[in-house]
mmCIF file with all atom_site columns, C-alpha atoms in Angstrom:
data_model
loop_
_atom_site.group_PDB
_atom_site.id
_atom_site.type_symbol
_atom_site.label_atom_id
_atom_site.label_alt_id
_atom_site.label_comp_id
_atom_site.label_asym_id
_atom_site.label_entity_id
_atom_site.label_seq_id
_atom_site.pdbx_PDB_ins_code
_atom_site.Cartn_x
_atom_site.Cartn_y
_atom_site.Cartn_z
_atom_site.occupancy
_atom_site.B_iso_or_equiv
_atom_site.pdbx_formal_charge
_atom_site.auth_seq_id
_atom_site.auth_comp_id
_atom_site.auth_asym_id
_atom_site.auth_atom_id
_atom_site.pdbx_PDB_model_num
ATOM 1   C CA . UNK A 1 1   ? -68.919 -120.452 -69.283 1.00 62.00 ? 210 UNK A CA 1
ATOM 2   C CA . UNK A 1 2   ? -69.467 -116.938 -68.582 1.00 67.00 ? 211 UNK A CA 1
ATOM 3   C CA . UNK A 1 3   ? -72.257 -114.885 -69.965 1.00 71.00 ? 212 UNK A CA 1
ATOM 4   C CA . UNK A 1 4   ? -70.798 -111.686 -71.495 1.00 75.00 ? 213 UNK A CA 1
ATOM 5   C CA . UNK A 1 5   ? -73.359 -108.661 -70.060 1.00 77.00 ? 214 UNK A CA 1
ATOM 6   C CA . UNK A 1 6   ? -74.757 -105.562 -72.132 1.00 76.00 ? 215 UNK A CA 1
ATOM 7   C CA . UNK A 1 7   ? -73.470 -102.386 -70.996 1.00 79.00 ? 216 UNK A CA 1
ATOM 8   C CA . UNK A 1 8   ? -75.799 -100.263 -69.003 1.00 79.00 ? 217 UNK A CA 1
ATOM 9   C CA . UNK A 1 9   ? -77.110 -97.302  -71.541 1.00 78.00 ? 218 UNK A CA 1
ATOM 10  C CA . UNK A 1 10  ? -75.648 -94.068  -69.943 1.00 79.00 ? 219 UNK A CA 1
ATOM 11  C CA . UNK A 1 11  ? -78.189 -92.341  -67.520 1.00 79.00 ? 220 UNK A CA 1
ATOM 12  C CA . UNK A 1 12  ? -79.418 -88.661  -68.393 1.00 78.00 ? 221 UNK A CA 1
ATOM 13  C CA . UNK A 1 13  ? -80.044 -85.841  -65.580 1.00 82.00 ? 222 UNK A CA 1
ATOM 14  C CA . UNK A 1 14  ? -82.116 -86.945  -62.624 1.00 80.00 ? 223 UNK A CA 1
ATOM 15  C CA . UNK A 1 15  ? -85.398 -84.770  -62.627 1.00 80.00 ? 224 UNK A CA 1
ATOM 16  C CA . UNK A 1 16  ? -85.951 -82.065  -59.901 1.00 83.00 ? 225 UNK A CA 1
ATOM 17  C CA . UNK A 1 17  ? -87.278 -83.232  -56.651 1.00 81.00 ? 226 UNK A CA 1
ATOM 18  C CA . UNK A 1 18  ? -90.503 -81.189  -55.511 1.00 81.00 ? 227 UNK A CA 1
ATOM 19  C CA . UNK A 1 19  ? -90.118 -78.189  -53.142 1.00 81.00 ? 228 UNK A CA 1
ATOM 20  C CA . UNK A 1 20  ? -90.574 -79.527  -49.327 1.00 79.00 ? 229 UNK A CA 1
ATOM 21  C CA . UNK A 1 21  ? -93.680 -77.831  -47.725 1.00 78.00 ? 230 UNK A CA 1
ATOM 22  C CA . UNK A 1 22  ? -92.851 -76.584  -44.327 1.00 83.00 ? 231 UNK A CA 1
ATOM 23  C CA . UNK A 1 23  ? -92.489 -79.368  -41.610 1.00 80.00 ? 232 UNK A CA 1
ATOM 24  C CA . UNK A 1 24  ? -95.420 -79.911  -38.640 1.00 81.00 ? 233 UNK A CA 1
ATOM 25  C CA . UNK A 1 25  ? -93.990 -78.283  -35.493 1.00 84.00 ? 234 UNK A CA 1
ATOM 26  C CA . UNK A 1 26  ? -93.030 -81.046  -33.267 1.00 82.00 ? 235 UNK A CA 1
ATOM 27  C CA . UNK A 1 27  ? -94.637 -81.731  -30.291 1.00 83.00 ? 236 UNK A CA 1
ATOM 28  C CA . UNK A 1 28  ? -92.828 -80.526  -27.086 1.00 84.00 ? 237 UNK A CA 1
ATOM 29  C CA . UNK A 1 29  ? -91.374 -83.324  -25.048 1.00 82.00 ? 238 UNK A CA 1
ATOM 30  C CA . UNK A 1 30  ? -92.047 -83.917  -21.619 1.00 83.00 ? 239 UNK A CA 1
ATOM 31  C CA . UNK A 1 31  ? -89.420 -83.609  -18.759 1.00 83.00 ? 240 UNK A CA 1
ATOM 32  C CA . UNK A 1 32  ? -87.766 -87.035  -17.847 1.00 80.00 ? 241 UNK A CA 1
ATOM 33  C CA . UNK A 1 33  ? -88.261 -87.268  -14.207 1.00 80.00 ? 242 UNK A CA 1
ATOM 34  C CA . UNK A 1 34  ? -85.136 -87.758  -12.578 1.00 75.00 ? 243 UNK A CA 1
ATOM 35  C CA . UNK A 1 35  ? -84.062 -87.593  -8.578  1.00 70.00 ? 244 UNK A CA 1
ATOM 36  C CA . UNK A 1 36  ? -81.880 -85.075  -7.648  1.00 64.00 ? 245 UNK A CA 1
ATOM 37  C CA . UNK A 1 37  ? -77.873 -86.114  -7.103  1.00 62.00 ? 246 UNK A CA 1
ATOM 38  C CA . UNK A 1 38  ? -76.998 -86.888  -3.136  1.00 59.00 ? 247 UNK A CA 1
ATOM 39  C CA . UNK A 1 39  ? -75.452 -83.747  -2.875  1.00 59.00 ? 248 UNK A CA 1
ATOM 40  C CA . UNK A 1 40  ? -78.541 -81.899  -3.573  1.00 50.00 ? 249 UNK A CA 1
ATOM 41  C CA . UNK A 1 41  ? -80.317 -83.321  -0.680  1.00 50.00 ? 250 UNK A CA 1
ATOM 42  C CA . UNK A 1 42  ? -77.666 -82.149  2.176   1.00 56.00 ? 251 UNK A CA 1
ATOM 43  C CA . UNK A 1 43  ? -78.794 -79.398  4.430   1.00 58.00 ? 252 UNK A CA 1
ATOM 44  C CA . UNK A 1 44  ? -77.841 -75.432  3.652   1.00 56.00 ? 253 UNK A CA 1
ATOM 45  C CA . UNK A 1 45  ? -75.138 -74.235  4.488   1.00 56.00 ? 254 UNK A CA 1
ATOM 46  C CA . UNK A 1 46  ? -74.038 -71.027  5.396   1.00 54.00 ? 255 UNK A CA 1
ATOM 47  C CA . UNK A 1 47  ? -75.313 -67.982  3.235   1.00 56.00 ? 256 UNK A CA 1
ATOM 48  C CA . UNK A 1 48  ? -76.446 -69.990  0.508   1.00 55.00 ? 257 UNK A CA 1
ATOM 49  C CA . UNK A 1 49  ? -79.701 -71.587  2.383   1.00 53.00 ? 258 UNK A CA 1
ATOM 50  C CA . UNK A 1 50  ? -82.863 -70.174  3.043   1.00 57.00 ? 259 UNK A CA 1
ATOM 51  C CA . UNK A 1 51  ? -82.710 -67.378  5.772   1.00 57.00 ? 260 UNK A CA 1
ATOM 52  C CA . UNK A 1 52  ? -83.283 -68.484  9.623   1.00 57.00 ? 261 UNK A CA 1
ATOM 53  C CA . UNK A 1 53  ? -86.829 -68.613  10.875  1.00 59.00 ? 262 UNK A CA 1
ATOM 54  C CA . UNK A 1 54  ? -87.805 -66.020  13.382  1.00 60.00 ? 263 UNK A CA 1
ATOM 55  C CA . UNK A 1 55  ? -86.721 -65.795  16.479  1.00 58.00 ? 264 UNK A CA 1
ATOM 56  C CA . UNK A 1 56  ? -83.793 -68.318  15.665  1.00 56.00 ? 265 UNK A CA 1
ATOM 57  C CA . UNK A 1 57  ? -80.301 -66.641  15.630  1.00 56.00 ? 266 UNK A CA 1
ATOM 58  C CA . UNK A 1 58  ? -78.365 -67.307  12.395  1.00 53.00 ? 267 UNK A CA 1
ATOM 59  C CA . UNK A 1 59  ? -76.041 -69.521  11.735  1.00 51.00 ? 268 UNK A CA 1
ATOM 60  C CA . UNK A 1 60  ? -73.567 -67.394  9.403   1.00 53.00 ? 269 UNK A CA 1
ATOM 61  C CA . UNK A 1 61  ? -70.472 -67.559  10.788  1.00 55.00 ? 270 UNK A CA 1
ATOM 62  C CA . UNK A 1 62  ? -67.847 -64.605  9.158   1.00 57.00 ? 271 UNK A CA 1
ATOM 63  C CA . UNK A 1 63  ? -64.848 -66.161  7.673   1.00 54.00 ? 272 UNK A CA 1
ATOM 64  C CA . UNK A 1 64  ? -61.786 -63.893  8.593   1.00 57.00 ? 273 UNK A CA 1
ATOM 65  C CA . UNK A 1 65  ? -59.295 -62.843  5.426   1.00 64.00 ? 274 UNK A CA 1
ATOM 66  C CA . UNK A 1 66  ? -56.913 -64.779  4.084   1.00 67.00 ? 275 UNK A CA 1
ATOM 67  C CA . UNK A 1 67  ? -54.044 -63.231  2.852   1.00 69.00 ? 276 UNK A CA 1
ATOM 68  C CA . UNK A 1 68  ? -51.599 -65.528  0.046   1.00 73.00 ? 277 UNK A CA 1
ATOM 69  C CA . UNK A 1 69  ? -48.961 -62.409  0.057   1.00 75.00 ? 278 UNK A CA 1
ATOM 70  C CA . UNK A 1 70  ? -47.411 -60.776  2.877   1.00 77.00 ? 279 UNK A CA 1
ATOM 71  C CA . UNK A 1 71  ? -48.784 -57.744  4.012   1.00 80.00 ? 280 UNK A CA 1
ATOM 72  C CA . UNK A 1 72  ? -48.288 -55.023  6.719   1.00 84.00 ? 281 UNK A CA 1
ATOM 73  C CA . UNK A 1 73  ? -50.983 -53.853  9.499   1.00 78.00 ? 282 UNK A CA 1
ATOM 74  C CA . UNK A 1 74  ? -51.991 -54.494  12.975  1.00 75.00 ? 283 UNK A CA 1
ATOM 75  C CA . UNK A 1 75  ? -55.312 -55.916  11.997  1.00 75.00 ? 284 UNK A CA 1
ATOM 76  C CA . UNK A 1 76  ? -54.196 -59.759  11.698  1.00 78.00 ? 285 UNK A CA 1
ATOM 77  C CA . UNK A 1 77  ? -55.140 -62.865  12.734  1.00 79.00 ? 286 UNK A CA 1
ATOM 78  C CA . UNK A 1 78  ? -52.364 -65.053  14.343  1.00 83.00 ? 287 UNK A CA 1
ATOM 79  C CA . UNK A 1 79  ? -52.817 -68.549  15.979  1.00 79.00 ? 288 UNK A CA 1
ATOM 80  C CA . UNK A 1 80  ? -56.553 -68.142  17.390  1.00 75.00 ? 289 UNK A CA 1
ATOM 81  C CA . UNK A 1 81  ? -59.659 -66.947  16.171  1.00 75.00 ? 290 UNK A CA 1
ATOM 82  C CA . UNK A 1 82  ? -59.752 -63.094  16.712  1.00 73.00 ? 291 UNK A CA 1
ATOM 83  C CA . UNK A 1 83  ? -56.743 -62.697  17.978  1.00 72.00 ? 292 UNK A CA 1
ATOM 84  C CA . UNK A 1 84  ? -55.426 -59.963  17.897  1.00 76.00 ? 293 UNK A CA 1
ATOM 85  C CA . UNK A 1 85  ? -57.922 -59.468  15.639  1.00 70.00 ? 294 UNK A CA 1
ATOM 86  C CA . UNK A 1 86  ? -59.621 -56.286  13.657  1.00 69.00 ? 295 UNK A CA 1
ATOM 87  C CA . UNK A 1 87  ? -59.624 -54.432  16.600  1.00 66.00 ? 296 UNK A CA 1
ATOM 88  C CA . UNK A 1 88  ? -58.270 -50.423  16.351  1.00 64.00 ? 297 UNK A CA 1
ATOM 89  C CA . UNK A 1 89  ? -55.949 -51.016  18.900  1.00 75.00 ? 298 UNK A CA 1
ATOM 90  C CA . UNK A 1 90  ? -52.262 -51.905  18.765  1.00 82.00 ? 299 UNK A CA 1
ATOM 91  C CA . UNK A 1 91  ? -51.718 -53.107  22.039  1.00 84.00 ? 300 UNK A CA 1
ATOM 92  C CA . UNK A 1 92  ? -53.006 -56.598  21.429  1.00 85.00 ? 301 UNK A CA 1
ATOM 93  C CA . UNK A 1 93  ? -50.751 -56.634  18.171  1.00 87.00 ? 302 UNK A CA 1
ATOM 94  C CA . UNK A 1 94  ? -47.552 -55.967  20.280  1.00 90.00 ? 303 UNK A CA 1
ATOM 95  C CA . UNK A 1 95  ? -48.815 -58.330  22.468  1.00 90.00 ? 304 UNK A CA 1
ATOM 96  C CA . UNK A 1 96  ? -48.709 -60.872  19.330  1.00 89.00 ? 305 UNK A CA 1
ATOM 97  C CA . UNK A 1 97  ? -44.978 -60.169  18.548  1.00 92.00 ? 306 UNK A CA 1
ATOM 98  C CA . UNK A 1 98  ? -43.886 -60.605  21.960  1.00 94.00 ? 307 UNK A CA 1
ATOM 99  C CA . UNK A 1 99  ? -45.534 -63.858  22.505  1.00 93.00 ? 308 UNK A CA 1
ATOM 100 C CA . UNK A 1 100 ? -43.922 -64.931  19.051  1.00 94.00 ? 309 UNK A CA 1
ATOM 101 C CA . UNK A 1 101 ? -40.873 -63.194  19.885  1.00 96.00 ? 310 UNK A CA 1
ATOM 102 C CA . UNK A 1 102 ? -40.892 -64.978  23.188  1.00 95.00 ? 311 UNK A CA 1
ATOM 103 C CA . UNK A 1 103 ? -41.618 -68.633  21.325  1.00 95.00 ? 312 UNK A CA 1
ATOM 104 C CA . UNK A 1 104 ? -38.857 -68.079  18.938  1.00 95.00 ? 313 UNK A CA 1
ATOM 105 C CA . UNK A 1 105 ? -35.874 -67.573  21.468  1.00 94.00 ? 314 UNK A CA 1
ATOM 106 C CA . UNK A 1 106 ? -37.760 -70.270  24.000  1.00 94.00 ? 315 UNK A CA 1
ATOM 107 C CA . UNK A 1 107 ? -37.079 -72.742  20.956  1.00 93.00 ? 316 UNK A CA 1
ATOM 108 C CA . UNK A 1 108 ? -33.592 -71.809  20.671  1.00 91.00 ? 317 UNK A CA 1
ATOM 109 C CA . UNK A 1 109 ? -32.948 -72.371  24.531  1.00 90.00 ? 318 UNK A CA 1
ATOM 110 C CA . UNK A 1 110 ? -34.700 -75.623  24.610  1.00 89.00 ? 319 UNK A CA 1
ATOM 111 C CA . UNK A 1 111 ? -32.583 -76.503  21.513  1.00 87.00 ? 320 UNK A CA 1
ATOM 112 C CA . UNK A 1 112 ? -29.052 -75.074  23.456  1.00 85.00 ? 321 UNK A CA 1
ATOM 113 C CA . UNK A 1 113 ? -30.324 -77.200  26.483  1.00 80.00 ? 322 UNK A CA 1
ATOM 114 C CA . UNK A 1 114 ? -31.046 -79.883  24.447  1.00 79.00 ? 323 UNK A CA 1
ATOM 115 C CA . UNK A 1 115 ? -27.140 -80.047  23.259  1.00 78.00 ? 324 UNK A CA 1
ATOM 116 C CA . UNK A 1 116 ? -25.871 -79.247  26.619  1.00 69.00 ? 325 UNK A CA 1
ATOM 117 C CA . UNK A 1 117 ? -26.881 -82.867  27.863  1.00 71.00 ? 326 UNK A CA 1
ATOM 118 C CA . UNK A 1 118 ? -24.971 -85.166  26.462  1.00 70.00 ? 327 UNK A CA 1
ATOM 119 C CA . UNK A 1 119 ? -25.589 -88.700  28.655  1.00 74.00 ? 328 UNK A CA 1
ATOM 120 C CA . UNK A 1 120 ? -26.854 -92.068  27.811  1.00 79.00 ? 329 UNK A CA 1
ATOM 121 C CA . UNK A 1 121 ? -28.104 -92.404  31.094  1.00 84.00 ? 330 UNK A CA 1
ATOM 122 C CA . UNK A 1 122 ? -31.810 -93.610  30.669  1.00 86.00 ? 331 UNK A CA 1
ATOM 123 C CA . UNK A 1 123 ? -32.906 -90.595  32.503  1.00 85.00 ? 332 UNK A CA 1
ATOM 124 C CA . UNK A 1 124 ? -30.986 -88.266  30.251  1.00 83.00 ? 333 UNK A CA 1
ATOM 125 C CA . UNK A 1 125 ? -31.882 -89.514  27.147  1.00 85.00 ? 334 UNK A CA 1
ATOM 126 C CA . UNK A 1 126 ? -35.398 -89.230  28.633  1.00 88.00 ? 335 UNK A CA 1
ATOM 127 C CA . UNK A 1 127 ? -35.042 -85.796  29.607  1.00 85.00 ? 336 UNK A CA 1
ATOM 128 C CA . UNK A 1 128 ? -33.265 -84.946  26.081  1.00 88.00 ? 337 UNK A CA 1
ATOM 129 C CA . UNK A 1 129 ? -36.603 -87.008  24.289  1.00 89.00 ? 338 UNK A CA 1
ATOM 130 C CA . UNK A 1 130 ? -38.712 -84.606  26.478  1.00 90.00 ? 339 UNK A CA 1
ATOM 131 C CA . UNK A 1 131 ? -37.028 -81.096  25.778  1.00 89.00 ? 340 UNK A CA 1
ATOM 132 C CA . UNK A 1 132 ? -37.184 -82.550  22.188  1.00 90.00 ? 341 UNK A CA 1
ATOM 133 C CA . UNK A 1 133 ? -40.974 -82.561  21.867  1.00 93.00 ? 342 UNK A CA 1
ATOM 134 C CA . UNK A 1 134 ? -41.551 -79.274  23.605  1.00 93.00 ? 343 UNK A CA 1
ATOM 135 C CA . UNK A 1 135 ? -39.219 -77.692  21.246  1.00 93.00 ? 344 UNK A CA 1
ATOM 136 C CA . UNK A 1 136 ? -40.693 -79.304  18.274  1.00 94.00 ? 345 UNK A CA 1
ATOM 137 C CA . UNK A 1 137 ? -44.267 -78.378  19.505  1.00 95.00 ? 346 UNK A CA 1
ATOM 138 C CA . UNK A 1 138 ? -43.220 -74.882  20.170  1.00 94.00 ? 347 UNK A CA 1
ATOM 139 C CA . UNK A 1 139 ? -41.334 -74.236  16.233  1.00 94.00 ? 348 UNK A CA 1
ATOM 140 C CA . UNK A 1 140 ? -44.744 -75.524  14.580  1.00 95.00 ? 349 UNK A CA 1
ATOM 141 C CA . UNK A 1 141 ? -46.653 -72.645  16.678  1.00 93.00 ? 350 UNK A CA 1
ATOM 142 C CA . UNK A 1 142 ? -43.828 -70.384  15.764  1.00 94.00 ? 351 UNK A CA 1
ATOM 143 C CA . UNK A 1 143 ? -44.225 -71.509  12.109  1.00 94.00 ? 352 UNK A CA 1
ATOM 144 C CA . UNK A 1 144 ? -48.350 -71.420  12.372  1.00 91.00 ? 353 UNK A CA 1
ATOM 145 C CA . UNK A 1 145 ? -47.696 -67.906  13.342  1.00 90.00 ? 354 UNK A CA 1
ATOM 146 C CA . UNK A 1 146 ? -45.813 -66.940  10.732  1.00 90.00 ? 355 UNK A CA 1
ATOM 147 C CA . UNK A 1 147 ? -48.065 -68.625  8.223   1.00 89.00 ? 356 UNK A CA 1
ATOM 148 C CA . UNK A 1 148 ? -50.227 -65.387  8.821   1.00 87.00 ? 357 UNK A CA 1
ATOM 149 C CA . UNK A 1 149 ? -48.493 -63.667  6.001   1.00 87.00 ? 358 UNK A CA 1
ATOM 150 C CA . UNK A 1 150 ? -48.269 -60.975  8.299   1.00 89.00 ? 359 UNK A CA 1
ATOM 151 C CA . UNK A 1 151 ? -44.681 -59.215  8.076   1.00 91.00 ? 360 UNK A CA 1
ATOM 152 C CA . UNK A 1 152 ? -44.595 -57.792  11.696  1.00 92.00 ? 361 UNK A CA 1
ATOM 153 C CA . UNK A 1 153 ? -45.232 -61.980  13.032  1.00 92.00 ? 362 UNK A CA 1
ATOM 154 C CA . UNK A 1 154 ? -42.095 -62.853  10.202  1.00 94.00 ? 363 UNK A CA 1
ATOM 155 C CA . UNK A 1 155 ? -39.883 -60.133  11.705  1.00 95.00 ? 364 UNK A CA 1
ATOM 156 C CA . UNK A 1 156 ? -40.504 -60.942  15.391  1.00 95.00 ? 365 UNK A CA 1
ATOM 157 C CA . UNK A 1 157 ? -40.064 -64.823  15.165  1.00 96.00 ? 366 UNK A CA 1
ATOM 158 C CA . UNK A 1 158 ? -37.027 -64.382  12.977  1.00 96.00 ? 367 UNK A CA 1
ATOM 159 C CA . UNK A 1 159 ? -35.241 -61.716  15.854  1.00 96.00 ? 368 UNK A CA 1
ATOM 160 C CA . UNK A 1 160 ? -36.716 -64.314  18.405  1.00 95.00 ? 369 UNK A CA 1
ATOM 161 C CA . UNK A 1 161 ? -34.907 -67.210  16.785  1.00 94.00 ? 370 UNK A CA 1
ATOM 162 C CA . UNK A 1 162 ? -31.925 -64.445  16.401  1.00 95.00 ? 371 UNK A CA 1
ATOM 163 C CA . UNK A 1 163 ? -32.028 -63.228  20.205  1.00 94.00 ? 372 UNK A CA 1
ATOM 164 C CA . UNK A 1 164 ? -32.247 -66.670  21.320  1.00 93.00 ? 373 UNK A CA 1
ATOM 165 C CA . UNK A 1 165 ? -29.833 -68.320  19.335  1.00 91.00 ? 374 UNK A CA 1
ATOM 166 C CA . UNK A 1 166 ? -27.107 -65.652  20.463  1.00 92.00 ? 375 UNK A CA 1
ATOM 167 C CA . UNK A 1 167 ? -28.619 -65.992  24.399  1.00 90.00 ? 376 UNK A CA 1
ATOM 168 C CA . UNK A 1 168 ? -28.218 -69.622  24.408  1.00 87.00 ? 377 UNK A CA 1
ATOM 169 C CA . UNK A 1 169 ? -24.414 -69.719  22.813  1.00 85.00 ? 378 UNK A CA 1
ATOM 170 C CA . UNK A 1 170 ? -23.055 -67.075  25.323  1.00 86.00 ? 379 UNK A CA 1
ATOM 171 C CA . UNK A 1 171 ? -24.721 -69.455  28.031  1.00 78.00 ? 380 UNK A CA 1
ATOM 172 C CA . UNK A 1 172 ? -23.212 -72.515  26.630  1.00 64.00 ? 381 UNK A CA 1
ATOM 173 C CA . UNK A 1 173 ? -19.555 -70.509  26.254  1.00 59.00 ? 382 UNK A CA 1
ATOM 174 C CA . UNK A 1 174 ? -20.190 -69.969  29.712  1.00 63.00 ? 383 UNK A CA 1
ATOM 175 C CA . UNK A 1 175 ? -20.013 -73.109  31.492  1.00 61.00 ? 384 UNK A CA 1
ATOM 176 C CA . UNK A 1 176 ? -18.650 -74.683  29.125  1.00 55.00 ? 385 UNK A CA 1
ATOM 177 C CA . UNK A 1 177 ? -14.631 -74.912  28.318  1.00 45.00 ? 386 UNK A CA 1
ATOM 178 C CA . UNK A 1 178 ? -12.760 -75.416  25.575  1.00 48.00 ? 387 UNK A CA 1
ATOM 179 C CA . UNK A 1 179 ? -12.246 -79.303  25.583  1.00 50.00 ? 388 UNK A CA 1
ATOM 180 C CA . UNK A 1 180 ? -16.251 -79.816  26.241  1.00 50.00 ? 389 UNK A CA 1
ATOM 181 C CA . UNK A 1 181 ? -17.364 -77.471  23.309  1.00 50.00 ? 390 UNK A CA 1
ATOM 182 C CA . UNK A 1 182 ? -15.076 -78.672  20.321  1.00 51.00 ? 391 UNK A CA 1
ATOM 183 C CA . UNK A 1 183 ? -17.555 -81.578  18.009  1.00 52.00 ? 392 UNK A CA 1
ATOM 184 C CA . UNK A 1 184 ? -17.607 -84.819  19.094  1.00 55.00 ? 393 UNK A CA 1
ATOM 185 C CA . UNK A 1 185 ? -19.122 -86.587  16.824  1.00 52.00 ? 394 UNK A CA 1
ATOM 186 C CA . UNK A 1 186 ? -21.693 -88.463  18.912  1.00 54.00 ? 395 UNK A CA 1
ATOM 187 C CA . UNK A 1 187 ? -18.805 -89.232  21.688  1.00 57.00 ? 396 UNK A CA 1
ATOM 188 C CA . UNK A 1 188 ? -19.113 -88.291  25.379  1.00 56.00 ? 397 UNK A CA 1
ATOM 189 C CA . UNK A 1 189 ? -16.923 -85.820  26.692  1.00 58.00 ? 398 UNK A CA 1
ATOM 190 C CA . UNK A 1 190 ? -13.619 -86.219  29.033  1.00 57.00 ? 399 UNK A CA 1
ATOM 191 C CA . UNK A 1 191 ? -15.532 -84.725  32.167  1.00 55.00 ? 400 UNK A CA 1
ATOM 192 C CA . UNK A 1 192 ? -19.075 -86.445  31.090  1.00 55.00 ? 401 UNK A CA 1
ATOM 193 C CA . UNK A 1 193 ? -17.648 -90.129  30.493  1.00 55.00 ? 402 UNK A CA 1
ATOM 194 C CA . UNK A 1 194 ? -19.022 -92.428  33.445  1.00 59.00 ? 403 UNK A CA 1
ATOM 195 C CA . UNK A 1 195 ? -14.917 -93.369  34.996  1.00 55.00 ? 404 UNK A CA 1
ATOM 196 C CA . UNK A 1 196 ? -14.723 -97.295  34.117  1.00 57.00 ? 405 UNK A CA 1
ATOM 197 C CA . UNK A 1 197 ? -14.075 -99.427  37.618  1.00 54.00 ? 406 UNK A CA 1
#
């Protein structure tokens, strides 16, 4: 049997709570100690650390510009440190596009060659594997090069490529005749094919 309970008399306003005096300052904490991350403890590097002692030559090495955009000039820096450089002079700059210009079209002979042996002697294919690397050595310099963002290196590796390209056809239409240069598809020509006994 359940007890029926009074209801609760109705509650009048709560009084005012007295004013808060100011609080006590609060005492300042103490640093945690704490060891420094492992990076902080490498040596300094470059401009950043403490200058060298006397006597010592520094260690700051210059980093040369980077360009993201291409850009015009003589003053680049193509394939080796310094070179040609920010020197005034524009002979070592032509000296730059001919060595690239040279690259380019000895990339499109090796790759004319390259097509112009078509054997499966062991030697051949050896010789063909060989050319091969040299060319594929020599078109990563060529693209290293132009990876200067410098137009004048763009313009001479493209008219190398160009140059070379055209040199190594008329070579081919040379010695070769009409029978030997139509596609083959992977088959040996009439005057290649080893005669069968």
């Amino acid at each position: 049997m359940a007890f029926p309970t009074p209801p609760m008399p109705p509650m009048g306003p709560m009084p005012p709570m007295p004013p808060m005096g100011p609080m006590p300052p609060m005492a300042p904490m103490p640093p945690m100690p704490m060891p420094p991350p492992p990076v902080w403890n490498m040596p300094p590097m470059g401009p950043m650390g403490p200058p060298p002692a006397p006597g010592m030559p520094g260690m700051f090495m210059p980093m040369p510009e980077m360009h993201s955009a291409f850009y015009w000039g003589h003053r680049a820096q193509v394939l080796f440190r310094d070179w040609p450089g920010d020197r005034g002079d524009v002979g070592m700059y032509i000296l730059c596009l001919v060595v690239v210009f040279a690259l380019a079209a000895l990339v499109e002979a090796l790759s004319a060659a390259a097509k112009g042996v078509s054997s499966r002697r062991p030697a051949a294919v050896l010789a063909i594997t060989g050319i091969h690397a040299v060319k594929m050595g020599l078109a990563y310099v060529v693209m290293l090069a132009v990876m200067s963002f410098n137009v004048g290196v763009l313009l001479a590796a493209v008219a190398g490529h160009t140059i070379g390209y055209l040199l190594a056809r008329i070579g081919l239409f040379r010695r070769a005749t009409r029978e030997d240069d139509a596609p083959r598809n992977g088959a040996l020509a009439a005057s290649e094919a080893e005669p069968r006994p």
